[in-house]
PDB file of C-alpha atoms in Angstrom:
ATOM      1  CA  UNK A   5      37.244 -74.239  84.247  1.00 49.00           C
ATOM      2  CA  UNK A   6      36.231 -71.085  86.175  1.00 52.00           C
ATOM      3  CA  UNK A   7      33.198 -72.530  87.907  1.00 51.00           C
ATOM      4  CA  UNK A   8      30.208 -70.204  88.397  1.00 46.00           C
ATOM      5  CA  UNK A   9      31.679 -66.727  88.142  1.00 46.00           C
ATOM      6  CA  UNK A  10      29.211 -65.238  85.667  1.00 42.00           C
ATOM      7  CA  UNK A  11      26.730 -63.954  88.209  1.00 44.00           C
ATOM      8  CA  UNK A  12      27.100 -63.253  91.909  1.00 46.00           C
ATOM      9  CA  UNK A  13      24.182 -64.923  93.636  1.00 51.00           C
ATOM     10  CA  UNK A  14      23.696 -66.184  97.149  1.00 70.00           C
ATOM     11  CA  UNK A  15      23.348 -69.950  97.153  1.00 78.00           C
ATOM     12  CA  UNK A  16      22.473 -72.097 100.152  1.00 90.00           C
ATOM     13  CA  UNK A  17      23.580 -75.496  98.892  1.00 93.00           C
ATOM     14  CA  UNK A  18      26.291 -76.665  96.509  1.00 96.00           C
ATOM     15  CA  UNK A  19      27.631 -80.039  95.419  1.00 97.00           C
ATOM     16  CA  UNK A  20      30.931 -80.870  93.753  1.00 98.00           C
ATOM     17  CA  UNK A  21      31.926 -84.048  91.956  1.00 98.00           C
ATOM     18  CA  UNK A  22      35.675 -84.539  91.953  1.00 99.00           C
ATOM     19  CA  UNK A  23      37.697 -87.214  90.127  1.00 99.00           C
ATOM     20  CA  UNK A  24      40.373 -89.350  91.714  1.00 99.00           C
ATOM     21  CA  UNK A  25      43.935 -88.921  90.538  1.00 98.00           C
ATOM     22  CA  UNK A  26      47.062 -90.965  90.102  1.00 98.00           C
ATOM     23  CA  UNK A  27      50.278 -89.036  90.462  1.00 98.00           C
ATOM     24  CA  UNK A  28      54.009 -89.157  89.785  1.00 97.00           C
ATOM     25  CA  UNK A  29      53.428 -91.503  86.806  1.00 97.00           C
ATOM     26  CA  UNK A  30      56.849 -92.928  87.557  1.00 97.00           C
ATOM     27  CA  UNK A  31      59.467 -90.180  87.241  1.00 97.00           C
ATOM     28  CA  UNK A  32      57.306 -87.073  87.744  1.00 96.00           C
ATOM     29  CA  UNK A  33      57.598 -87.013  91.528  1.00 94.00           C
ATOM     30  CA  UNK A  34      55.245 -84.372  93.023  1.00 93.00           C
ATOM     31  CA  UNK A  35      54.911 -82.879  89.522  1.00 96.00           C
ATOM     32  CA  UNK A  36      52.618 -85.001  87.321  1.00 98.00           C
ATOM     33  CA  UNK A  37      49.009 -85.968  87.951  1.00 98.00           C
ATOM     34  CA  UNK A  38      46.365 -87.760  85.901  1.00 98.00           C
ATOM     35  CA  UNK A  39      42.640 -87.521  86.692  1.00 98.00           C
ATOM     36  CA  UNK A  40      40.691 -90.788  86.588  1.00 98.00           C
ATOM     37  CA  UNK A  41      37.035 -91.675  86.065  1.00 98.00           C
ATOM     38  CA  UNK A  42      36.443 -92.533  89.713  1.00 99.00           C
ATOM     39  CA  UNK A  43      34.614 -89.950  91.780  1.00 99.00           C
ATOM     40  CA  UNK A  44      33.670 -88.607  95.171  1.00 98.00           C
ATOM     41  CA  UNK A  45      30.886 -86.105  95.791  1.00 98.00           C
ATOM     42  CA  UNK A  46      30.903 -83.364  98.408  1.00 98.00           C
ATOM     43  CA  UNK A  47      27.741 -81.430  99.300  1.00 98.00           C
ATOM     44  CA  UNK A  48      27.721 -78.356 101.539  1.00 97.00           C
ATOM     45  CA  UNK A  49      24.486 -76.860 102.852  1.00 95.00           C
ATOM     46  CA  UNK A  50      23.807 -73.913 105.149  1.00 94.00           C
ATOM     47  CA  UNK A  51      21.753 -74.939 108.204  1.00 93.00           C
ATOM     48  CA  UNK A  52      20.243 -73.416 111.322  1.00 91.00           C
ATOM     49  CA  UNK A  53      21.670 -76.165 113.506  1.00 91.00           C
ATOM     50  CA  UNK A  54      25.147 -77.162 114.628  1.00 91.00           C
ATOM     51  CA  UNK A  55      27.581 -78.330 111.972  1.00 93.00           C
ATOM     52  CA  UNK A  56      27.179 -81.937 110.898  1.00 93.00           C
ATOM     53  CA  UNK A  57      29.627 -84.011 108.831  1.00 94.00           C
ATOM     54  CA  UNK A  58      28.214 -87.145 107.205  1.00 95.00           C
ATOM     55  CA  UNK A  59      30.461 -89.634 105.391  1.00 95.00           C
ATOM     56  CA  UNK A  60      29.155 -92.519 103.280  1.00 95.00           C
ATOM     57  CA  UNK A  61      30.452 -94.824 100.573  1.00 94.00           C
ATOM     58  CA  UNK A  62      33.826 -96.506 100.142  1.00 95.00           C
ATOM     59  CA  UNK A  63      35.895 -96.807 103.335  1.00 92.00           C
ATOM     60  CA  UNK A  64      33.463 -94.560 105.217  1.00 92.00           C
ATOM     61  CA  UNK A  65      34.507 -96.231 108.469  1.00 90.00           C
ATOM     62  CA  UNK A  66      38.095 -95.047 107.908  1.00 86.00           C
ATOM     63  CA  UNK A  67      37.164 -91.391 107.339  1.00 88.00           C
ATOM     64  CA  UNK A  68      36.408 -89.005 110.243  1.00 84.00           C
ATOM     65  CA  UNK A  69      32.832 -87.702 110.375  1.00 86.00           C
ATOM     66  CA  UNK A  70      33.693 -84.660 112.490  1.00 86.00           C
ATOM     67  CA  UNK A  71      34.532 -81.001 111.809  1.00 85.00           C
ATOM     68  CA  UNK A  72      38.189 -82.103 111.877  1.00 87.00           C
ATOM     69  CA  UNK A  73      37.634 -83.667 108.447  1.00 93.00           C
ATOM     70  CA  UNK A  74      39.930 -82.061 105.890  1.00 95.00           C
ATOM     71  CA  UNK A  75      36.953 -81.096 103.708  1.00 96.00           C
ATOM     72  CA  UNK A  76      35.522 -78.991 106.520  1.00 96.00           C
ATOM     73  CA  UNK A  77      38.932 -77.446 107.144  1.00 97.00           C
ATOM     74  CA  UNK A  78      38.769 -76.359 103.502  1.00 98.00           C
ATOM     75  CA  UNK A  79      35.316 -74.854 104.058  1.00 97.00           C
ATOM     76  CA  UNK A  80      36.601 -72.874 107.034  1.00 97.00           C
ATOM     77  CA  UNK A  81      39.589 -71.646 105.040  1.00 98.00           C
ATOM     78  CA  UNK A  82      37.352 -70.157 102.324  1.00 98.00           C
ATOM     79  CA  UNK A  83      35.147 -68.389 104.856  1.00 97.00           C
ATOM     80  CA  UNK A  84      38.167 -67.074 106.761  1.00 97.00           C
ATOM     81  CA  UNK A  85      40.114 -65.862 103.714  1.00 97.00           C
ATOM     82  CA  UNK A  86      37.056 -64.258 102.114  1.00 96.00           C
ATOM     83  CA  UNK A  87      35.892 -62.581 105.323  1.00 96.00           C
ATOM     84  CA  UNK A  88      32.407 -63.988 104.808  1.00 94.00           C
ATOM     85  CA  UNK A  89      30.193 -64.200 107.880  1.00 93.00           C
ATOM     86  CA  UNK A  90      29.587 -67.799 108.807  1.00 92.00           C
ATOM     87  CA  UNK A  91      26.084 -69.194 109.151  1.00 92.00           C
ATOM     88  CA  UNK A  92      25.019 -70.917 112.355  1.00 91.00           C
ATOM     89  CA  UNK A  93      25.960 -74.284 110.950  1.00 93.00           C
ATOM     90  CA  UNK A  94      26.620 -76.472 107.931  1.00 95.00           C
ATOM     91  CA  UNK A  95      25.718 -79.919 106.765  1.00 96.00           C
ATOM     92  CA  UNK A  96      28.695 -81.396 104.950  1.00 97.00           C
ATOM     93  CA  UNK A  97      28.004 -84.657 103.131  1.00 97.00           C
ATOM     94  CA  UNK A  98      30.812 -86.705 101.616  1.00 97.00           C
ATOM     95  CA  UNK A  99      29.832 -89.554  99.311  1.00 97.00           C
ATOM     96  CA  UNK A 100      33.190 -91.238  98.958  1.00 97.00           C
ATOM     97  CA  UNK A 101      33.918 -93.318  95.880  1.00 97.00           C
ATOM     98  CA  UNK A 102      37.695 -93.457  96.226  1.00 98.00           C
ATOM     99  CA  UNK A 103      39.564 -96.015  98.369  1.00 96.00           C
ATOM    100  CA  UNK A 104      41.120 -94.221 101.329  1.00 93.00           C
ATOM    101  CA  UNK A 105      44.873 -94.018 101.941  1.00 93.00           C
ATOM    102  CA  UNK A 106      45.653 -95.951  98.759  1.00 95.00           C
ATOM    103  CA  UNK A 107      47.477 -93.338  96.665  1.00 95.00           C
ATOM    104  CA  UNK A 108      44.466 -92.203  94.617  1.00 98.00           C
ATOM    105  CA  UNK A 109      44.101 -88.618  95.787  1.00 96.00           C
ATOM    106  CA  UNK A 110      41.192 -89.151  98.162  1.00 96.00           C
ATOM    107  CA  UNK A 111      42.241 -86.393 100.556  1.00 96.00           C
ATOM    108  CA  UNK A 112      42.745 -84.050  97.616  1.00 97.00           C
ATOM    109  CA  UNK A 113      39.212 -84.638  96.341  1.00 98.00           C
ATOM    110  CA  UNK A 114      37.817 -83.912  99.805  1.00 98.00           C
ATOM    111  CA  UNK A 115      39.805 -80.687 100.030  1.00 98.00           C
ATOM    112  CA  UNK A 116      38.659 -79.557  96.600  1.00 99.00           C
ATOM    113  CA  UNK A 117      35.066 -80.460  97.430  1.00 98.00           C
ATOM    114  CA  UNK A 118      35.162 -78.286 100.528  1.00 98.00           C
ATOM    115  CA  UNK A 119      36.844 -75.389  98.727  1.00 99.00           C
ATOM    116  CA  UNK A 120      34.618 -75.426  95.649  1.00 98.00           C
ATOM    117  CA  UNK A 121      31.322 -75.683  97.507  1.00 98.00           C
ATOM    118  CA  UNK A 122      32.257 -73.097 100.135  1.00 97.00           C
ATOM    119  CA  UNK A 123      33.422 -70.740  97.402  1.00 97.00           C
ATOM    120  CA  UNK A 124      29.954 -70.879  95.843  1.00 96.00           C
ATOM    121  CA  UNK A 125      28.197 -70.292  99.161  1.00 95.00           C
ATOM    122  CA  UNK A 126      30.471 -67.284  99.741  1.00 95.00           C
ATOM    123  CA  UNK A 127      29.395 -65.809  96.363  1.00 92.00           C
ATOM    124  CA  UNK A 128      32.522 -66.987  94.536  1.00 93.00           C
ATOM    125  CA  UNK A 129      35.233 -64.654  95.808  1.00 95.00           C
ATOM    126  CA  UNK A 130      38.084 -66.838  94.570  1.00 97.00           C
ATOM    127  CA  UNK A 131      39.222 -67.989  91.128  1.00 97.00           C
ATOM    128  CA  UNK A 132      40.125 -71.578  90.335  1.00 97.00           C
ATOM    129  CA  UNK A 133      43.813 -70.650  90.472  1.00 97.00           C
ATOM    130  CA  UNK A 134      43.386 -69.217  93.969  1.00 98.00           C
ATOM    131  CA  UNK A 135      41.467 -72.313  95.053  1.00 98.00           C
ATOM    132  CA  UNK A 136      44.272 -74.486  93.694  1.00 98.00           C
ATOM    133  CA  UNK A 137      46.760 -72.545  95.811  1.00 98.00           C
ATOM    134  CA  UNK A 138      44.548 -73.076  98.869  1.00 98.00           C
ATOM    135  CA  UNK A 139      44.235 -76.781  98.078  1.00 98.00           C
ATOM    136  CA  UNK A 140      47.999 -77.114  97.764  1.00 97.00           C
ATOM    137  CA  UNK A 141      48.444 -75.305 101.079  1.00 97.00           C
ATOM    138  CA  UNK A 142      46.186 -77.857 102.775  1.00 97.00           C
ATOM    139  CA  UNK A 143      47.438 -80.912 100.886  1.00 95.00           C
ATOM    140  CA  UNK A 144      51.133 -80.079 100.914  1.00 93.00           C
ATOM    141  CA  UNK A 145      51.760 -80.739  97.216  1.00 94.00           C
ATOM    142  CA  UNK A 146      49.883 -79.746  94.037  1.00 96.00           C
ATOM    143  CA  UNK A 147      49.964 -82.858  91.848  1.00 97.00           C
ATOM    144  CA  UNK A 148      46.773 -84.599  93.037  1.00 98.00           C
ATOM    145  CA  UNK A 149      44.626 -81.511  93.487  1.00 98.00           C
ATOM    146  CA  UNK A 150      45.684 -79.943  90.180  1.00 98.00           C
ATOM    147  CA  UNK A 151      44.752 -83.065  88.218  1.00 98.00           C
ATOM    148  CA  UNK A 152      41.444 -83.486  90.041  1.00 99.00           C
ATOM    149  CA  UNK A 153      40.536 -79.823  89.551  1.00 99.00           C
ATOM    150  CA  UNK A 154      41.363 -79.514  85.863  1.00 98.00           C
ATOM    151  CA  UNK A 155      41.124 -83.080  84.535  1.00 98.00           C
ATOM    152  CA  UNK A 156      43.486 -84.698  82.036  1.00 97.00           C
ATOM    153  CA  UNK A 157      47.202 -84.762  82.786  1.00 97.00           C
ATOM    154  CA  UNK A 158      48.488 -81.749  84.685  1.00 98.00           C
ATOM    155  CA  UNK A 159      52.097 -80.660  85.106  1.00 98.00           C
ATOM    156  CA  UNK A 160      52.510 -78.483  88.181  1.00 98.00           C
ATOM    157  CA  UNK A 161      55.243 -76.491  89.867  1.00 96.00           C
ATOM    158  CA  UNK A 162      55.362 -74.190  92.878  1.00 95.00           C
ATOM    159  CA  UNK A 163      57.175 -70.869  92.857  1.00 94.00           C
ATOM    160  CA  UNK A 164      56.950 -68.509  95.840  1.00 90.00           C
ATOM    161  CA  UNK A 165      53.856 -70.287  97.201  1.00 87.00           C
ATOM    162  CA  UNK A 166      52.102 -69.995  93.833  1.00 95.00           C
ATOM    163  CA  UNK A 167      51.173 -73.074  91.812  1.00 98.00           C
ATOM    164  CA  UNK A 168      51.768 -72.964  88.063  1.00 98.00           C
ATOM    165  CA  UNK A 169      50.161 -75.594  85.864  1.00 98.00           C
ATOM    166  CA  UNK A 170      49.947 -76.787  82.289  1.00 98.00           C
ATOM    167  CA  UNK A 171      47.169 -79.185  81.346  1.00 97.00           C
ATOM    168  CA  UNK A 172      47.558 -81.836  78.653  1.00 95.00           C
ATOM    169  CA  UNK A 173      44.782 -83.809  77.037  1.00 89.00           C
ATOM    170  CA  UNK A 174      45.044 -87.514  77.755  1.00 89.00           C
ATOM    171  CA  UNK A 175      43.872 -89.488  74.707  1.00 85.00           C
ATOM    172  CA  UNK A 176      41.026 -91.923  75.470  1.00 87.00           C
ATOM    173  CA  UNK A 177      42.957 -94.834  73.942  1.00 93.00           C
ATOM    174  CA  UNK A 178      44.949 -95.038  77.169  1.00 96.00           C
ATOM    175  CA  UNK A 179      43.551 -97.109  80.037  1.00 98.00           C
ATOM    176  CA  UNK A 180      44.821 -97.386  83.587  1.00 98.00           C
ATOM    177  CA  UNK A 181      44.554-100.701  85.421  1.00 99.00           C
ATOM    178  CA  UNK A 182      44.701-100.252  89.182  1.00 99.00           C
ATOM    179  CA  UNK A 183      45.617-103.058  91.557  1.00 98.00           C
ATOM    180  CA  UNK A 184      44.576-101.758  94.971  1.00 98.00           C
ATOM    181  CA  UNK A 185      46.012-103.911  97.777  1.00 97.00           C
ATOM    182  CA  UNK A 186      44.036-104.476 100.934  1.00 94.00           C
ATOM    183  CA  UNK A 187      46.191-102.343 103.214  1.00 92.00           C
ATOM    184  CA  UNK A 188      46.669 -98.586 103.622  1.00 88.00           C
ATOM    185  CA  UNK A 189      49.902 -96.664 103.186  1.00 89.00           C
ATOM    186  CA  UNK A 190      50.002 -93.084 104.391  1.00 88.00           C
ATOM    187  CA  UNK A 191      51.883 -90.421 102.477  1.00 85.00           C
ATOM    188  CA  UNK A 192      53.869 -89.673 105.639  1.00 89.00           C
ATOM    189  CA  UNK A 193      55.022 -93.281 105.918  1.00 91.00           C
ATOM    190  CA  UNK A 194      55.874 -93.455 102.218  1.00 91.00           C
ATOM    191  CA  UNK A 195      57.904 -90.239 102.406  1.00 92.00           C
ATOM    192  CA  UNK A 196      59.775 -91.402 105.498  1.00 93.00           C
ATOM    193  CA  UNK A 197      61.751 -93.976 103.491  1.00 94.00           C
ATOM    194  CA  UNK A 198      62.993 -91.465 100.905  1.00 94.00           C
ATOM    195  CA  UNK A 199      66.607 -90.257 101.042  1.00 92.00           C
ATOM    196  CA  UNK A 200      67.423 -86.696 102.035  1.00 93.00           C
ATOM    197  CA  UNK A 201      69.385 -86.244  98.798  1.00 94.00           C
ATOM    198  CA  UNK A 202      69.964 -88.099  95.541  1.00 94.00           C
ATOM    199  CA  UNK A 203      72.912 -88.469  93.214  1.00 96.00           C
ATOM    200  CA  UNK A 204      73.403 -86.211  90.214  1.00 97.00           C
ATOM    201  CA  UNK A 205      73.139 -89.153  87.812  1.00 98.00           C
ATOM    202  CA  UNK A 206      69.790 -90.171  89.286  1.00 97.00           C
ATOM    203  CA  UNK A 207      68.502 -86.604  89.025  1.00 96.00           C
ATOM    204  CA  UNK A 208      69.433 -86.503  85.333  1.00 98.00           C
ATOM    205  CA  UNK A 209      67.872 -89.936  84.825  1.00 98.00           C
ATOM    206  CA  UNK A 210      64.524 -88.762  86.186  1.00 97.00           C
ATOM    207  CA  UNK A 211      64.637 -85.419  84.420  1.00 97.00           C
ATOM    208  CA  UNK A 212      65.125 -87.133  81.067  1.00 98.00           C
ATOM    209  CA  UNK A 213      62.362 -89.673  81.716  1.00 98.00           C
ATOM    210  CA  UNK A 214      59.799 -87.175  82.960  1.00 97.00           C
ATOM    211  CA  UNK A 215      60.461 -84.907  79.979  1.00 97.00           C
ATOM    212  CA  UNK A 216      60.185 -87.865  77.611  1.00 98.00           C
ATOM    213  CA  UNK A 217      56.958 -88.899  79.329  1.00 97.00           C
ATOM    214  CA  UNK A 218      55.306 -85.523  78.758  1.00 96.00           C
ATOM    215  CA  UNK A 219      56.473 -85.409  75.139  1.00 96.00           C
ATOM    216  CA  UNK A 220      55.283 -88.980  74.543  1.00 95.00           C
ATOM    217  CA  UNK A 221      51.784 -88.231  75.781  1.00 93.00           C
ATOM    218  CA  UNK A 222      51.589 -84.871  74.004  1.00 92.00           C
ATOM    219  CA  UNK A 223      52.489 -86.488  70.669  1.00 93.00           C
ATOM    220  CA  UNK A 224      50.659 -89.780  71.131  1.00 92.00           C
ATOM    221  CA  UNK A 225      53.857 -91.854  71.030  1.00 95.00           C
ATOM    222  CA  UNK A 226      52.700 -94.206  73.763  1.00 95.00           C
ATOM    223  CA  UNK A 227      55.273 -96.907  73.062  1.00 95.00           C
ATOM    224  CA  UNK A 228      57.795 -94.513  74.592  1.00 97.00           C
ATOM    225  CA  UNK A 229      56.102 -95.041  77.958  1.00 97.00           C
ATOM    226  CA  UNK A 230      58.076 -98.280  78.296  1.00 96.00           C
ATOM    227  CA  UNK A 231      61.164 -96.141  78.879  1.00 98.00           C
ATOM    228  CA  UNK A 232      59.630 -92.823  79.935  1.00 98.00           C
ATOM    229  CA  UNK A 233      57.942 -94.078  83.121  1.00 97.00           C
ATOM    230  CA  UNK A 234      61.080 -95.457  84.749  1.00 97.00           C
ATOM    231  CA  UNK A 235      62.147 -93.836  87.997  1.00 97.00           C
ATOM    232  CA  UNK A 236      65.050 -93.690  90.431  1.00 97.00           C
ATOM    233  CA  UNK A 237      63.897 -91.040  92.901  1.00 95.00           C
ATOM    234  CA  UNK A 238      61.144 -92.681  94.920  1.00 96.00           C
ATOM    235  CA  UNK A 239      59.870 -96.060  93.694  1.00 95.00           C
ATOM    236  CA  UNK A 240      63.039 -98.069  94.473  1.00 95.00           C
ATOM    237  CA  UNK A 241      62.735 -96.921  98.096  1.00 95.00           C
ATOM    238  CA  UNK A 242      58.972 -97.306  98.437  1.00 95.00           C
ATOM    239  CA  UNK A 243      58.844-100.759  96.878  1.00 92.00           C
ATOM    240  CA  UNK A 244      59.959-102.256 100.190  1.00 91.00           C
ATOM    241  CA  UNK A 245      56.701-101.039 101.764  1.00 95.00           C
ATOM    242  CA  UNK A 246      54.596-102.943  99.223  1.00 95.00           C
ATOM    243  CA  UNK A 247      55.146-106.713  99.312  1.00 95.00           C
ATOM    244  CA  UNK A 248      55.170-108.130  95.804  1.00 96.00           C
ATOM    245  CA  UNK A 249      55.508-104.804  93.994  1.00 97.00           C
ATOM    246  CA  UNK A 250      58.239-105.986  91.626  1.00 97.00           C
ATOM    247  CA  UNK A 251      56.341-109.183  90.801  1.00 98.00           C
ATOM    248  CA  UNK A 252      53.112-107.255  90.189  1.00 98.00           C
ATOM    249  CA  UNK A 253      54.915-104.865  87.846  1.00 98.00           C
ATOM    250  CA  UNK A 254      56.536-107.725  85.923  1.00 98.00           C
ATOM    251  CA  UNK A 255      53.212-109.551  85.672  1.00 98.00           C
ATOM    252  CA  UNK A 256      51.529-106.462  84.233  1.00 98.00           C
ATOM    253  CA  UNK A 257      54.127-105.813  81.538  1.00 98.00           C
ATOM    254  CA  UNK A 258      54.274-109.514  80.647  1.00 98.00           C
ATOM    255  CA  UNK A 259      50.501-109.430  80.122  1.00 98.00           C
ATOM    256  CA  UNK A 260      50.706-106.457  77.772  1.00 98.00           C
ATOM    257  CA  UNK A 261      50.935-103.250  79.817  1.00 98.00           C
ATOM    258  CA  UNK A 262      53.131-100.512  78.384  1.00 98.00           C
ATOM    259  CA  UNK A 263      54.451 -99.522  81.778  1.00 98.00           C
ATOM    260  CA  UNK A 264      53.768 -99.733  85.496  1.00 98.00           C
ATOM    261  CA  UNK A 265      54.167 -97.242  88.332  1.00 98.00           C
ATOM    262  CA  UNK A 266      53.099 -96.700  91.889  1.00 98.00           C
ATOM    263  CA  UNK A 267      49.980 -94.567  92.121  1.00 97.00           C
ATOM    264  CA  UNK A 268      51.095 -91.622  94.175  1.00 95.00           C
ATOM    265  CA  UNK A 269      52.740 -92.821  97.363  1.00 92.00           C
ATOM    266  CA  UNK A 270      51.165 -96.260  96.936  1.00 94.00           C
ATOM    267  CA  UNK A 271      50.250 -98.915  97.783  1.00 97.00           C
ATOM    268  CA  UNK A 272      48.101 -98.969  94.618  1.00 98.00           C
ATOM    269  CA  UNK A 273      49.964-100.116  91.511  1.00 98.00           C
ATOM    270  CA  UNK A 274      48.935 -98.557  88.188  1.00 99.00           C
ATOM    271  CA  UNK A 275      49.497-100.217  84.810  1.00 99.00           C
ATOM    272  CA  UNK A 276      49.159 -98.136  81.645  1.00 98.00           C
ATOM    273  CA  UNK A 277      47.672 -99.980  78.693  1.00 98.00           C
ATOM    274  CA  UNK A 278      46.467 -99.558  75.132  1.00 97.00           C
ATOM    275  CA  UNK A 279      44.984-103.072  75.084  1.00 96.00           C
ATOM    276  CA  UNK A 280      44.820-106.351  77.040  1.00 98.00           C
ATOM    277  CA  UNK A 281      43.441-104.606  80.128  1.00 98.00           C
ATOM    278  CA  UNK A 282      41.537-107.647  81.423  1.00 98.00           C
ATOM    279  CA  UNK A 283      44.600-109.882  81.122  1.00 98.00           C
ATOM    280  CA  UNK A 284      46.765-107.270  82.819  1.00 99.00           C
ATOM    281  CA  UNK A 285      44.261-106.926  85.657  1.00 98.00           C
ATOM    282  CA  UNK A 286      44.072-110.683  86.183  1.00 98.00           C
ATOM    283  CA  UNK A 287      47.840-111.103  86.277  1.00 98.00           C
ATOM    284  CA  UNK A 288      48.387-108.192  88.660  1.00 99.00           C
ATOM    285  CA  UNK A 289      45.828-109.555  91.090  1.00 98.00           C
ATOM    286  CA  UNK A 290      47.341-113.023  90.820  1.00 98.00           C
ATOM    287  CA  UNK A 291      50.830-111.675  91.546  1.00 98.00           C
ATOM    288  CA  UNK A 292      49.626-109.925  94.692  1.00 98.00           C
ATOM    289  CA  UNK A 293      47.819-113.103  95.729  1.00 97.00           C
ATOM    290  CA  UNK A 294      51.094-115.046  95.579  1.00 97.00           C
ATOM    291  CA  UNK A 295      52.330-112.729  98.318  1.00 97.00           C
ATOM    292  CA  UNK A 296      49.183-113.399 100.397  1.00 97.00           C
ATOM    293  CA  UNK A 297      47.786-109.962  99.611  1.00 97.00           C
ATOM    294  CA  UNK A 298      44.198-109.475  98.484  1.00 97.00           C
ATOM    295  CA  UNK A 299      43.621-106.679  96.003  1.00 97.00           C
ATOM    296  CA  UNK A 300      40.767-104.918  94.277  1.00 97.00           C
ATOM    297  CA  UNK A 301      41.020-104.221  90.555  1.00 98.00           C
ATOM    298  CA  UNK A 302      39.721-101.206  88.663  1.00 98.00           C
ATOM    299  CA  UNK A 303      40.087-100.541  84.942  1.00 99.00           C
ATOM    300  CA  UNK A 304      39.647 -96.824  84.368  1.00 98.00           C
ATOM    301  CA  UNK A 305      39.835 -94.221  81.649  1.00 98.00           C
ATOM    302  CA  UNK A 306      41.291 -90.754  82.199  1.00 97.00           C
ATOM    303  CA  UNK A 307      38.872 -88.057  83.317  1.00 98.00           C
ATOM    304  CA  UNK A 308      39.125 -85.094  80.968  1.00 96.00           C
ATOM    305  CA  UNK A 309      36.604 -82.735  82.584  1.00 97.00           C
ATOM    306  CA  UNK A 310      37.901 -82.277  86.116  1.00 98.00           C
ATOM    307  CA  UNK A 311      35.732 -81.120  89.002  1.00 98.00           C
ATOM    308  CA  UNK A 312      32.129 -80.091  88.380  1.00 97.00           C
ATOM    309  CA  UNK A 313      29.610 -78.121  90.448  1.00 96.00           C
ATOM    310  CA  UNK A 314      25.861 -78.143  91.019  1.00 91.00           C
ATOM    311  CA  UNK A 315      24.172 -75.378  93.012  1.00 89.00           C
ATOM    312  CA  UNK A 316      20.781 -74.833  94.632  1.00 77.00           C
ATOM    313  CA  UNK A 317      19.131 -71.671  95.910  1.00 71.00           C
ATOM    314  CA  UNK A 318      16.906 -72.997  98.696  1.00 57.00           C
TER     315      UNK A 318
END
């Protein structure tokens, strides 16, 4: 993507639009991410007054509007690492379009927004790869931020604090139906139920499925997703935190979904479909309702472009 590296110019205002992401895709725990056509926008502007953080949009009341916001931490990181002199203040605006704490990469989009916009205002000292490493440092894992940065499906791995990625195109025939329950689930809580170690057989099971999943998508053999998205490493443990998960998954596949997985750490449930998306959405929502849980439904296509930037020289 290499955003705005052709010409070094001092900008005073920059905006980034960053797509949501769904990660793990079943067996690809902390490895696979898919960008979705659901977006947040982050705008950073140099000011002559004290720093101001303004949050609007979806779940704005659940997101801190202070310099402790993770997006502003990302801004500070870029200025610190680049050695750029800070202005007197900033105005950081976050127009949030992604449900918070629902397993859709909202914190990752905020981090990327802060990094990308600050990088422009600092005259672009860092490459996209370096920004991805910074984002992973702040986020703790690369799967969400890699997908949101590059778009499509991204396979990521860390080696000696460096993130290595391969991006795959995600054909537009695939749709993702999200059932977003009306309760949050933090990544910390979702990780707390995972075992410290897993059996060798389970490790092989997930390795084979995640490899099959990548090959299935790369070759367009989507019927393989029925087998390829099965998991033994995290979903069996996290299901207990999401009332009705098994029933929602069964309802989705019965209505025509190829496969179902938790979106990230949850609680959002993602169904992968070639057709029958409306029926799948209706049945997933109904299944949650039977467990006295309200849910919001979104039918989305993959985002293939990743993050984008707009700059202004005031």
